[in-house]
XYZ file of C-alpha atoms in Angstrom:
509
model
C -42.321 -97.736 -35.327
C -42.420 -93.991 -35.538
C -41.963 -93.012 -39.051
C -44.976 -95.836 -39.860
C -47.259 -93.820 -37.459
C -45.787 -90.281 -38.555
C -47.186 -91.442 -42.072
C -50.381 -93.478 -42.013
C -53.623 -92.120 -41.946
C -55.256 -95.065 -40.151
C -53.737 -96.317 -37.000
C -55.430 -100.539 -37.460
C -52.581 -100.221 -40.415
C -49.791 -98.788 -38.896
C -51.023 -101.487 -35.862
C -50.673 -104.313 -38.130
C -47.296 -103.296 -39.643
C -46.334 -103.093 -35.893
C -47.443 -106.110 -35.154
C -45.920 -107.915 -38.328
C -42.166 -106.113 -37.117
C -42.437 -107.475 -33.621
C -43.390 -111.333 -34.897
C -40.213 -110.520 -37.512
C -38.038 -109.990 -34.661
C -39.839 -113.092 -32.129
C -39.262 -115.113 -35.294
C -35.711 -114.068 -35.639
C -35.164 -115.345 -31.905
C -36.607 -118.143 -32.147
C -34.420 -121.308 -31.182
C -34.324 -124.300 -33.642
C -36.325 -126.744 -32.745
C -34.457 -129.630 -34.407
C -31.113 -128.623 -32.468
C -31.807 -126.836 -29.477
C -35.089 -129.065 -28.114
C -34.588 -132.645 -27.401
C -35.781 -134.502 -24.707
C -36.993 -131.902 -22.255
C -34.096 -129.320 -22.569
C -33.611 -125.927 -24.374
C -29.636 -124.979 -25.502
C -29.009 -121.892 -25.386
C -25.572 -122.127 -26.663
C -23.117 -125.093 -27.085
C -22.697 -126.320 -23.711
C -24.413 -129.089 -22.128
C -28.752 -128.285 -21.478
C -29.798 -126.932 -18.350
C -32.851 -129.414 -17.471
C -36.242 -127.930 -17.652
C -38.980 -128.043 -14.383
C -41.092 -130.696 -16.085
C -43.848 -128.463 -17.425
C -44.331 -127.125 -13.685
C -46.268 -123.939 -13.407
C -43.669 -123.170 -10.577
C -40.602 -121.194 -10.040
C -37.493 -123.932 -10.092
C -35.046 -122.736 -7.085
C -32.534 -124.741 -8.845
C -33.261 -123.484 -12.949
C -32.516 -119.800 -11.468
C -29.360 -121.459 -9.530
C -28.477 -122.891 -13.385
C -29.401 -119.261 -14.955
C -26.916 -117.162 -12.225
C -24.103 -119.531 -12.883
C -24.439 -119.496 -16.328
C -25.637 -115.603 -16.016
C -22.285 -114.688 -14.100
C -19.936 -117.202 -16.158
C -19.808 -113.785 -19.051
C -17.128 -111.158 -18.105
C -19.555 -108.289 -19.513
C -22.514 -109.552 -17.129
C -19.830 -109.571 -13.606
C -19.070 -106.045 -15.191
C -22.464 -104.852 -15.624
C -23.242 -106.505 -12.045
C -20.595 -104.157 -10.786
C -21.808 -101.366 -12.411
C -25.653 -101.929 -11.529
C -25.973 -102.679 -8.030
C -23.809 -99.067 -7.392
C -26.115 -96.776 -9.793
C -29.411 -96.306 -11.559
C -29.096 -97.960 -14.680
C -29.974 -95.072 -16.740
C -27.168 -93.195 -15.915
C -24.591 -95.975 -16.529
C -26.315 -97.349 -19.642
C -26.249 -93.627 -21.085
C -24.831 -93.051 -25.091
C -22.547 -91.077 -25.246
C -22.946 -90.239 -28.552
C -26.035 -89.212 -28.621
C -25.206 -87.008 -26.046
C -23.344 -85.377 -28.649
C -25.161 -85.256 -31.299
C -28.646 -83.872 -29.169
C -26.723 -80.329 -29.519
C -29.197 -77.258 -28.839
C -28.845 -75.895 -32.504
C -31.847 -75.500 -34.594
C -33.392 -73.635 -37.682
C -36.168 -72.386 -36.734
C -36.620 -71.326 -33.550
C -39.159 -68.712 -32.401
C -37.983 -65.071 -31.936
C -38.925 -65.019 -28.424
C -39.110 -67.917 -26.131
C -39.958 -66.397 -23.080
C -37.835 -65.980 -19.766
C -36.898 -66.667 -16.930
C -36.711 -70.266 -16.760
C -39.616 -71.395 -14.730
C -39.804 -74.085 -11.743
C -42.671 -75.457 -10.963
C -40.561 -77.123 -7.549
C -42.085 -80.391 -6.032
C -45.570 -79.544 -7.172
C -47.879 -81.018 -10.070
C -48.435 -78.073 -12.202
C -46.256 -78.538 -15.501
C -49.351 -77.988 -16.968
C -50.170 -74.820 -15.604
C -46.565 -73.618 -16.102
C -46.320 -75.199 -19.927
C -49.896 -73.111 -20.816
C -48.665 -69.865 -19.067
C -45.378 -69.800 -20.479
C -47.265 -69.673 -23.617
C -49.734 -67.040 -23.012
C -46.234 -64.979 -21.289
C -45.235 -64.791 -25.141
C -48.209 -62.879 -25.937
C -47.993 -60.482 -23.086
C -44.435 -59.424 -23.644
C -45.113 -58.454 -26.828
C -47.757 -56.305 -26.414
C -45.768 -54.838 -22.975
C -42.447 -55.135 -24.750
C -40.705 -56.838 -21.705
C -37.699 -58.435 -21.298
C -38.852 -61.023 -18.716
C -42.155 -61.705 -17.629
C -43.996 -64.852 -15.459
C -47.486 -65.188 -15.313
C -48.833 -66.099 -12.055
C -49.290 -70.266 -11.940
C -50.149 -70.123 -8.232
C -53.794 -67.928 -8.940
C -54.959 -70.313 -11.633
C -53.788 -73.300 -9.309
C -56.171 -72.266 -6.045
C -59.075 -71.835 -8.656
C -58.387 -74.599 -9.769
C -58.350 -76.629 -6.683
C -61.447 -75.107 -5.659
C -63.277 -76.244 -9.401
C -62.127 -79.862 -8.960
C -63.728 -79.811 -5.344
C -67.042 -78.436 -6.869
C -66.204 -81.106 -9.716
C -66.105 -83.859 -7.485
C -68.663 -83.458 -4.746
C -70.590 -82.886 -7.732
C -69.820 -86.571 -9.663
C -70.264 -87.907 -5.871
C -74.259 -87.205 -5.839
C -74.330 -88.032 -10.209
C -73.179 -91.361 -9.303
C -75.411 -92.714 -6.250
C -76.546 -95.871 -8.093
C -72.594 -96.903 -8.694
C -70.987 -99.151 -6.367
C -68.365 -97.589 -4.020
C -66.224 -100.195 -4.513
C -66.630 -99.921 -8.362
C -64.088 -99.169 -10.584
C -65.752 -96.143 -11.182
C -66.507 -94.334 -7.487
C -62.279 -95.828 -7.128
C -61.078 -93.672 -9.890
C -63.270 -90.780 -8.383
C -61.638 -91.159 -5.400
C -58.126 -91.603 -6.327
C -57.283 -88.344 -6.509
C -59.924 -85.415 -6.425
C -57.774 -82.401 -6.408
C -54.338 -83.525 -8.342
C -52.363 -80.893 -9.138
C -52.620 -82.239 -12.809
C -54.676 -80.929 -15.662
C -54.693 -80.737 -19.064
C -55.524 -77.434 -21.883
C -58.921 -76.843 -22.310
C -59.074 -77.325 -17.767
C -56.727 -74.140 -18.215
C -58.917 -72.742 -20.971
C -61.966 -72.713 -18.232
C -60.040 -71.011 -15.677
C -58.882 -68.367 -17.779
C -62.287 -67.737 -18.745
C -63.868 -67.939 -15.477
C -60.998 -66.562 -13.452
C -58.660 -64.553 -16.115
C -55.037 -64.007 -15.069
C -52.822 -62.250 -12.986
C -48.868 -61.445 -13.280
C -46.853 -63.552 -10.689
C -45.662 -60.757 -8.909
C -49.548 -59.735 -7.908
C -50.036 -63.663 -6.917
C -46.976 -65.469 -6.543
C -46.188 -68.794 -4.895
C -46.754 -69.457 -1.567
C -44.576 -72.625 0.566
C -47.904 -75.035 -0.579
C -47.806 -73.972 -4.591
C -44.244 -74.763 -4.704
C -45.041 -78.220 -2.145
C -48.275 -79.341 -2.692
C -48.135 -82.829 -1.365
C -49.361 -81.949 1.883
C -52.111 -79.792 0.837
C -53.453 -82.320 -1.364
C -53.869 -84.876 0.944
C -54.887 -83.013 3.469
C -57.901 -81.497 1.335
C -58.338 -85.318 -0.095
C -58.643 -86.802 2.572
C -61.701 -84.411 3.254
C -63.101 -84.643 0.280
C -63.111 -88.691 0.462
C -65.074 -88.135 4.100
C -67.439 -85.419 2.766
C -67.995 -87.816 -0.517
C -69.265 -90.561 2.261
C -71.088 -88.113 4.087
C -72.991 -86.664 0.661
C -73.698 -90.665 -0.208
C -75.117 -91.475 2.796
C -77.263 -88.735 3.260
C -78.472 -88.823 -0.670
C -79.375 -92.398 0.216
C -81.608 -91.638 2.780
C -85.380 -90.648 1.448
C -85.900 -88.022 3.684
C -83.202 -86.373 2.749
C -84.619 -83.392 0.035
C -82.124 -81.779 -2.646
C -82.319 -78.102 -1.193
C -80.676 -79.846 2.051
C -77.911 -81.726 0.137
C -77.076 -78.511 -1.840
C -76.818 -76.578 2.230
C -74.343 -79.215 3.163
C -72.722 -79.544 0.354
C -71.934 -75.713 0.071
C -70.687 -76.384 3.506
C -68.310 -78.848 2.335
C -66.630 -76.097 -0.433
C -66.624 -73.435 2.312
C -64.451 -75.611 4.124
C -62.193 -76.465 1.495
C -61.894 -72.722 0.766
C -61.198 -72.343 4.243
C -57.896 -74.424 3.773
C -57.107 -72.994 0.310
C -56.871 -69.981 1.269
C -54.962 -69.894 4.438
C -52.131 -72.445 2.736
C -51.919 -70.501 -0.699
C -53.411 -66.959 0.418
C -56.062 -65.096 -0.629
C -55.571 -64.823 -4.363
C -57.238 -61.154 -6.263
C -60.871 -61.491 -7.123
C -61.547 -62.097 -10.932
C -63.413 -58.628 -11.454
C -61.421 -56.475 -9.132
C -59.008 -54.147 -9.874
C -55.539 -54.780 -9.398
C -51.918 -52.937 -9.844
C -49.130 -54.174 -12.020
C -45.743 -51.682 -12.198
C -43.081 -53.075 -14.259
C -39.890 -51.693 -16.177
C -39.952 -52.755 -20.262
C -37.240 -53.498 -22.211
C -35.780 -50.243 -22.231
C -36.679 -49.507 -18.770
C -39.463 -47.190 -18.988
C -41.885 -47.857 -15.963
C -45.477 -48.977 -16.471
C -48.324 -48.830 -14.587
C -51.236 -51.010 -14.828
C -54.711 -51.330 -13.289
C -57.198 -53.963 -14.496
C -58.967 -57.038 -13.575
C -57.612 -60.444 -14.014
C -60.129 -61.059 -16.274
C -59.524 -58.009 -18.503
C -55.775 -58.747 -18.779
C -56.638 -62.323 -19.929
C -59.140 -60.703 -22.384
C -56.523 -58.228 -23.744
C -54.287 -61.206 -25.310
C -57.518 -61.469 -28.158
C -57.126 -57.950 -28.316
C -56.243 -56.606 -31.350
C -52.905 -55.461 -30.788
C -52.309 -59.048 -28.850
C -53.623 -60.858 -32.093
C -51.089 -58.720 -34.280
C -48.644 -59.498 -32.149
C -48.606 -62.962 -32.473
C -48.898 -63.349 -36.047
C -52.465 -63.030 -36.355
C -52.833 -66.202 -33.511
C -55.350 -65.282 -30.780
C -54.172 -67.966 -27.840
C -57.414 -68.279 -26.617
C -58.466 -69.841 -30.165
C -55.764 -73.025 -30.114
C -57.273 -76.212 -29.599
C -55.525 -80.083 -28.512
C -54.574 -82.425 -31.503
C -53.481 -85.675 -29.954
C -51.891 -89.048 -31.626
C -54.109 -92.036 -30.153
C -53.199 -94.807 -32.876
C -55.618 -97.593 -30.905
C -58.034 -94.908 -32.192
C -59.174 -93.832 -35.495
C -57.650 -90.537 -36.963
C -59.930 -87.673 -37.715
C -61.915 -88.325 -34.974
C -62.673 -86.261 -31.705
C -61.959 -88.103 -27.912
C -63.212 -86.996 -24.639
C -63.343 -88.633 -21.426
C -65.889 -89.455 -18.975
C -65.867 -87.241 -15.859
C -62.843 -85.708 -16.689
C -62.582 -81.581 -15.769
C -62.401 -78.624 -13.441
C -65.317 -76.002 -13.594
C -68.422 -77.862 -13.613
C -70.176 -77.199 -17.090
C -67.453 -75.448 -18.488
C -65.756 -76.535 -21.618
C -65.198 -80.532 -22.106
C -61.780 -81.870 -22.627
C -61.446 -82.193 -26.271
C -58.294 -84.000 -28.524
C -59.002 -83.959 -32.213
C -56.732 -87.223 -32.671
C -54.579 -87.074 -35.819
C -51.283 -88.839 -37.140
C -47.543 -87.489 -36.202
C -47.656 -86.211 -39.798
C -50.112 -83.997 -39.051
C -49.177 -82.748 -35.572
C -45.519 -82.012 -36.281
C -46.429 -79.842 -39.407
C -48.865 -77.638 -37.437
C -46.254 -77.504 -34.877
C -43.923 -76.474 -37.565
C -46.305 -73.638 -38.751
C -46.928 -72.121 -35.578
C -43.048 -72.117 -35.063
C -42.225 -70.283 -38.463
C -44.871 -67.816 -37.114
C -43.098 -67.291 -34.113
C -45.443 -69.005 -31.774
C -44.681 -71.387 -28.722
C -46.590 -74.605 -28.472
C -48.282 -76.270 -25.445
C -47.584 -80.410 -25.048
C -48.150 -83.100 -23.533
C -45.779 -86.625 -23.256
C -44.592 -89.521 -21.418
C -41.286 -87.507 -20.260
C -39.950 -90.020 -18.103
C -39.365 -92.696 -20.864
C -35.613 -92.643 -22.621
C -34.657 -89.127 -20.212
C -31.496 -88.206 -19.260
C -32.567 -85.028 -17.158
C -28.924 -83.752 -16.403
C -27.671 -83.595 -19.598
C -31.490 -82.212 -20.919
C -32.103 -84.779 -23.860
C -34.984 -87.434 -24.650
C -34.148 -89.514 -27.025
C -34.563 -93.241 -28.024
C -30.984 -94.284 -28.271
C -29.905 -92.070 -24.444
C -30.253 -94.720 -22.731
C -28.970 -98.929 -24.238
C -31.298 -101.511 -22.209
C -29.990 -103.917 -24.244
C -26.293 -103.135 -23.706
C -26.777 -104.668 -20.399
C -29.739 -107.027 -20.399
C -29.458 -108.872 -23.386
C -33.209 -107.708 -24.343
C -34.876 -105.023 -26.202
C -38.429 -103.291 -25.475
C -40.068 -103.278 -28.603
C -43.897 -102.096 -27.634
C -45.790 -99.514 -30.407
C -47.106 -96.714 -29.197
C -50.448 -98.353 -29.597
C -49.201 -101.537 -27.513
C -47.618 -99.478 -24.593
C -51.024 -97.596 -23.926
C -53.202 -100.490 -23.979
C -50.852 -102.296 -21.476
C -50.635 -99.301 -19.261
C -47.050 -98.886 -19.720
C -47.150 -94.945 -21.293
C -49.548 -91.865 -21.395
C -49.121 -88.427 -20.731
C -46.862 -87.656 -17.680
C -45.783 -84.030 -18.159
C -46.608 -80.763 -20.046
C -43.698 -78.489 -22.041
C -43.460 -75.967 -24.127
C -41.903 -76.332 -27.613
C -39.852 -73.093 -29.158
C -37.584 -74.643 -32.088
C -37.009 -77.450 -34.325
C -34.438 -78.413 -36.658
C -35.332 -79.781 -39.940
C -32.874 -81.562 -42.194
C -34.077 -82.433 -45.964
C -37.728 -81.451 -45.222
C -38.052 -83.808 -42.509
C -37.210 -82.789 -38.567
C -34.620 -84.267 -36.512
C -35.100 -82.654 -33.002
C -36.600 -80.122 -31.440
C -36.093 -77.452 -28.676
C -38.008 -78.193 -25.307
C -38.904 -75.665 -22.788
C -39.255 -77.521 -19.449
C -40.405 -76.032 -16.054
C -38.217 -77.912 -13.921
C -35.522 -74.769 -12.883
C -32.303 -74.004 -14.624
C -30.710 -76.933 -12.621
C -31.816 -79.121 -15.286
C -31.154 -79.631 -18.894
C -29.387 -77.042 -20.680
C -29.936 -74.225 -18.281
C -33.325 -75.490 -17.814
C -33.687 -75.946 -21.863
C -33.922 -79.729 -23.036
C -33.762 -81.228 -26.892
C -36.078 -84.386 -27.824
C -35.197 -86.285 -30.476
C -37.985 -86.440 -33.631
C -37.932 -90.237 -32.941
C -39.209 -89.996 -29.563
C -41.764 -87.863 -30.290
C -43.300 -90.054 -32.316
C -43.219 -92.744 -29.677
C -43.756 -90.251 -26.737
C -45.419 -87.176 -27.503
C -49.365 -87.713 -27.576
C -50.922 -84.053 -27.276
C -49.653 -80.329 -29.155
C -51.810 -77.087 -28.553
C -52.043 -74.951 -32.271
C -53.855 -72.759 -34.143
C -56.549 -74.411 -36.368
C -54.946 -72.204 -39.066
C -52.279 -74.627 -39.367
C -54.497 -77.815 -39.906
C -56.758 -78.617 -42.735
C -60.530 -78.090 -42.995
C -60.772 -81.635 -42.730
C -59.071 -81.708 -39.399
C -60.755 -78.721 -38.396
C -63.798 -79.994 -39.220
C -63.413 -82.624 -36.305
C -64.123 -80.822 -33.873
C -67.755 -80.314 -34.907
C -68.095 -84.387 -34.451
C -69.615 -85.882 -31.384
C -66.865 -87.247 -29.224
C -66.184 -90.867 -28.801
C -66.183 -90.444 -25.129
C -63.229 -93.101 -23.243
C -63.805 -93.923 -20.028
C -62.212 -92.204 -16.943
C -59.424 -94.675 -16.571
C -58.421 -94.541 -20.326
C -54.494 -93.679 -20.670
C -56.307 -90.500 -22.640
C -57.819 -89.423 -19.500
C -54.264 -89.018 -17.412
C -53.638 -85.546 -16.033
C -50.184 -83.903 -17.062
């Protein structure tokens, strides 16, 4: 399935091939009617058949008892029962040979990957960690640093406040919607969730800038965000009901609504400030003192906005081989939709009137070619994936062969990438960074991944992703426009196809 999606430029053809393959697999599994179906029985082996439930739609207890009896007659199933009732399936079914094969060895690797390994702790800030881990490489090159982190908490603070404002504006803009309808329930589900997307990071950096982590370090609630998120979400849901009630009253003026909304935002600001700490002002000076690689002490006085703009300076662009990190954009692979089209998502964002979420939909081959070009230039790549699938988190391996479900359960999971999206089985759940690739005979075999789960996960924080896993579960890569064709770049000029807010492409990593 993955190789087909990598080479075809039309998802419909890829889907037909996937469906044909699935049909062939199902046909191969079909029992022969003459030999195995007779008088209401289905024969799965040479033993006497088990009666069916006379076409009844209800579950037959007697049938389940017969199934259990047949199941436990097999010694392999009894062994599986003993193992699987005492352990998680993933730990029992891990492939030793796959773990050995997925080694941390790569023939194309960026010279400066960025350190230390970061840790998002008990929060959903992976997108902010992945983005700042990309940005920091440019900062480290400019300032000749051995280790460095940008403040993820700084962007986290402003993202929460912007999302609160964005949510309240969506409430005012959807007064005609049924409160119990799908749209309103989706908006109310997670008004200030921790997740986000690349264009949302760009909005925050453009408006608020960047600061080193030492200037605005993590607070407890940045590292453990659940309680804070729950409290603010509850307050915003209450605010939504108040706004809808007021707006539904013909006596309420627009100016009155604006005053009420501002009071609500001020309350959210108070909560955030007390739980995360007052952040630096975007246009006020901060002082950053640091040692470079040669242990020379430096002192910088600048503002968050100026510090972020340094990444577009001629010095920084030269240090990144000609790439301006502020110009990067998102490629996605969504085989449900036509390739070389621009996708966006309705009512998804953080900064009101900021940059919209924009995805250029391409085949996997186009995405991989751009990623390899980035790595050859020495640049890290922000990417979004469904990280929980076929994952050995302890070993740091993402590989379709790492867990053999068929070994225990005698069944296969055969959905294509498009089918998983359509069935709600998969979406972008996590953002990480690519820093290396291993190529054999001109084709990528495995990729090196910088995660944000700390040094205790994977190989001291580093993961390996097989190329086949990438085909199936990577949805996004953020690249320099230089590494795609003119035809792909021009997709950004299209009017986007607007996906619904609940579409899988609307998932926030």
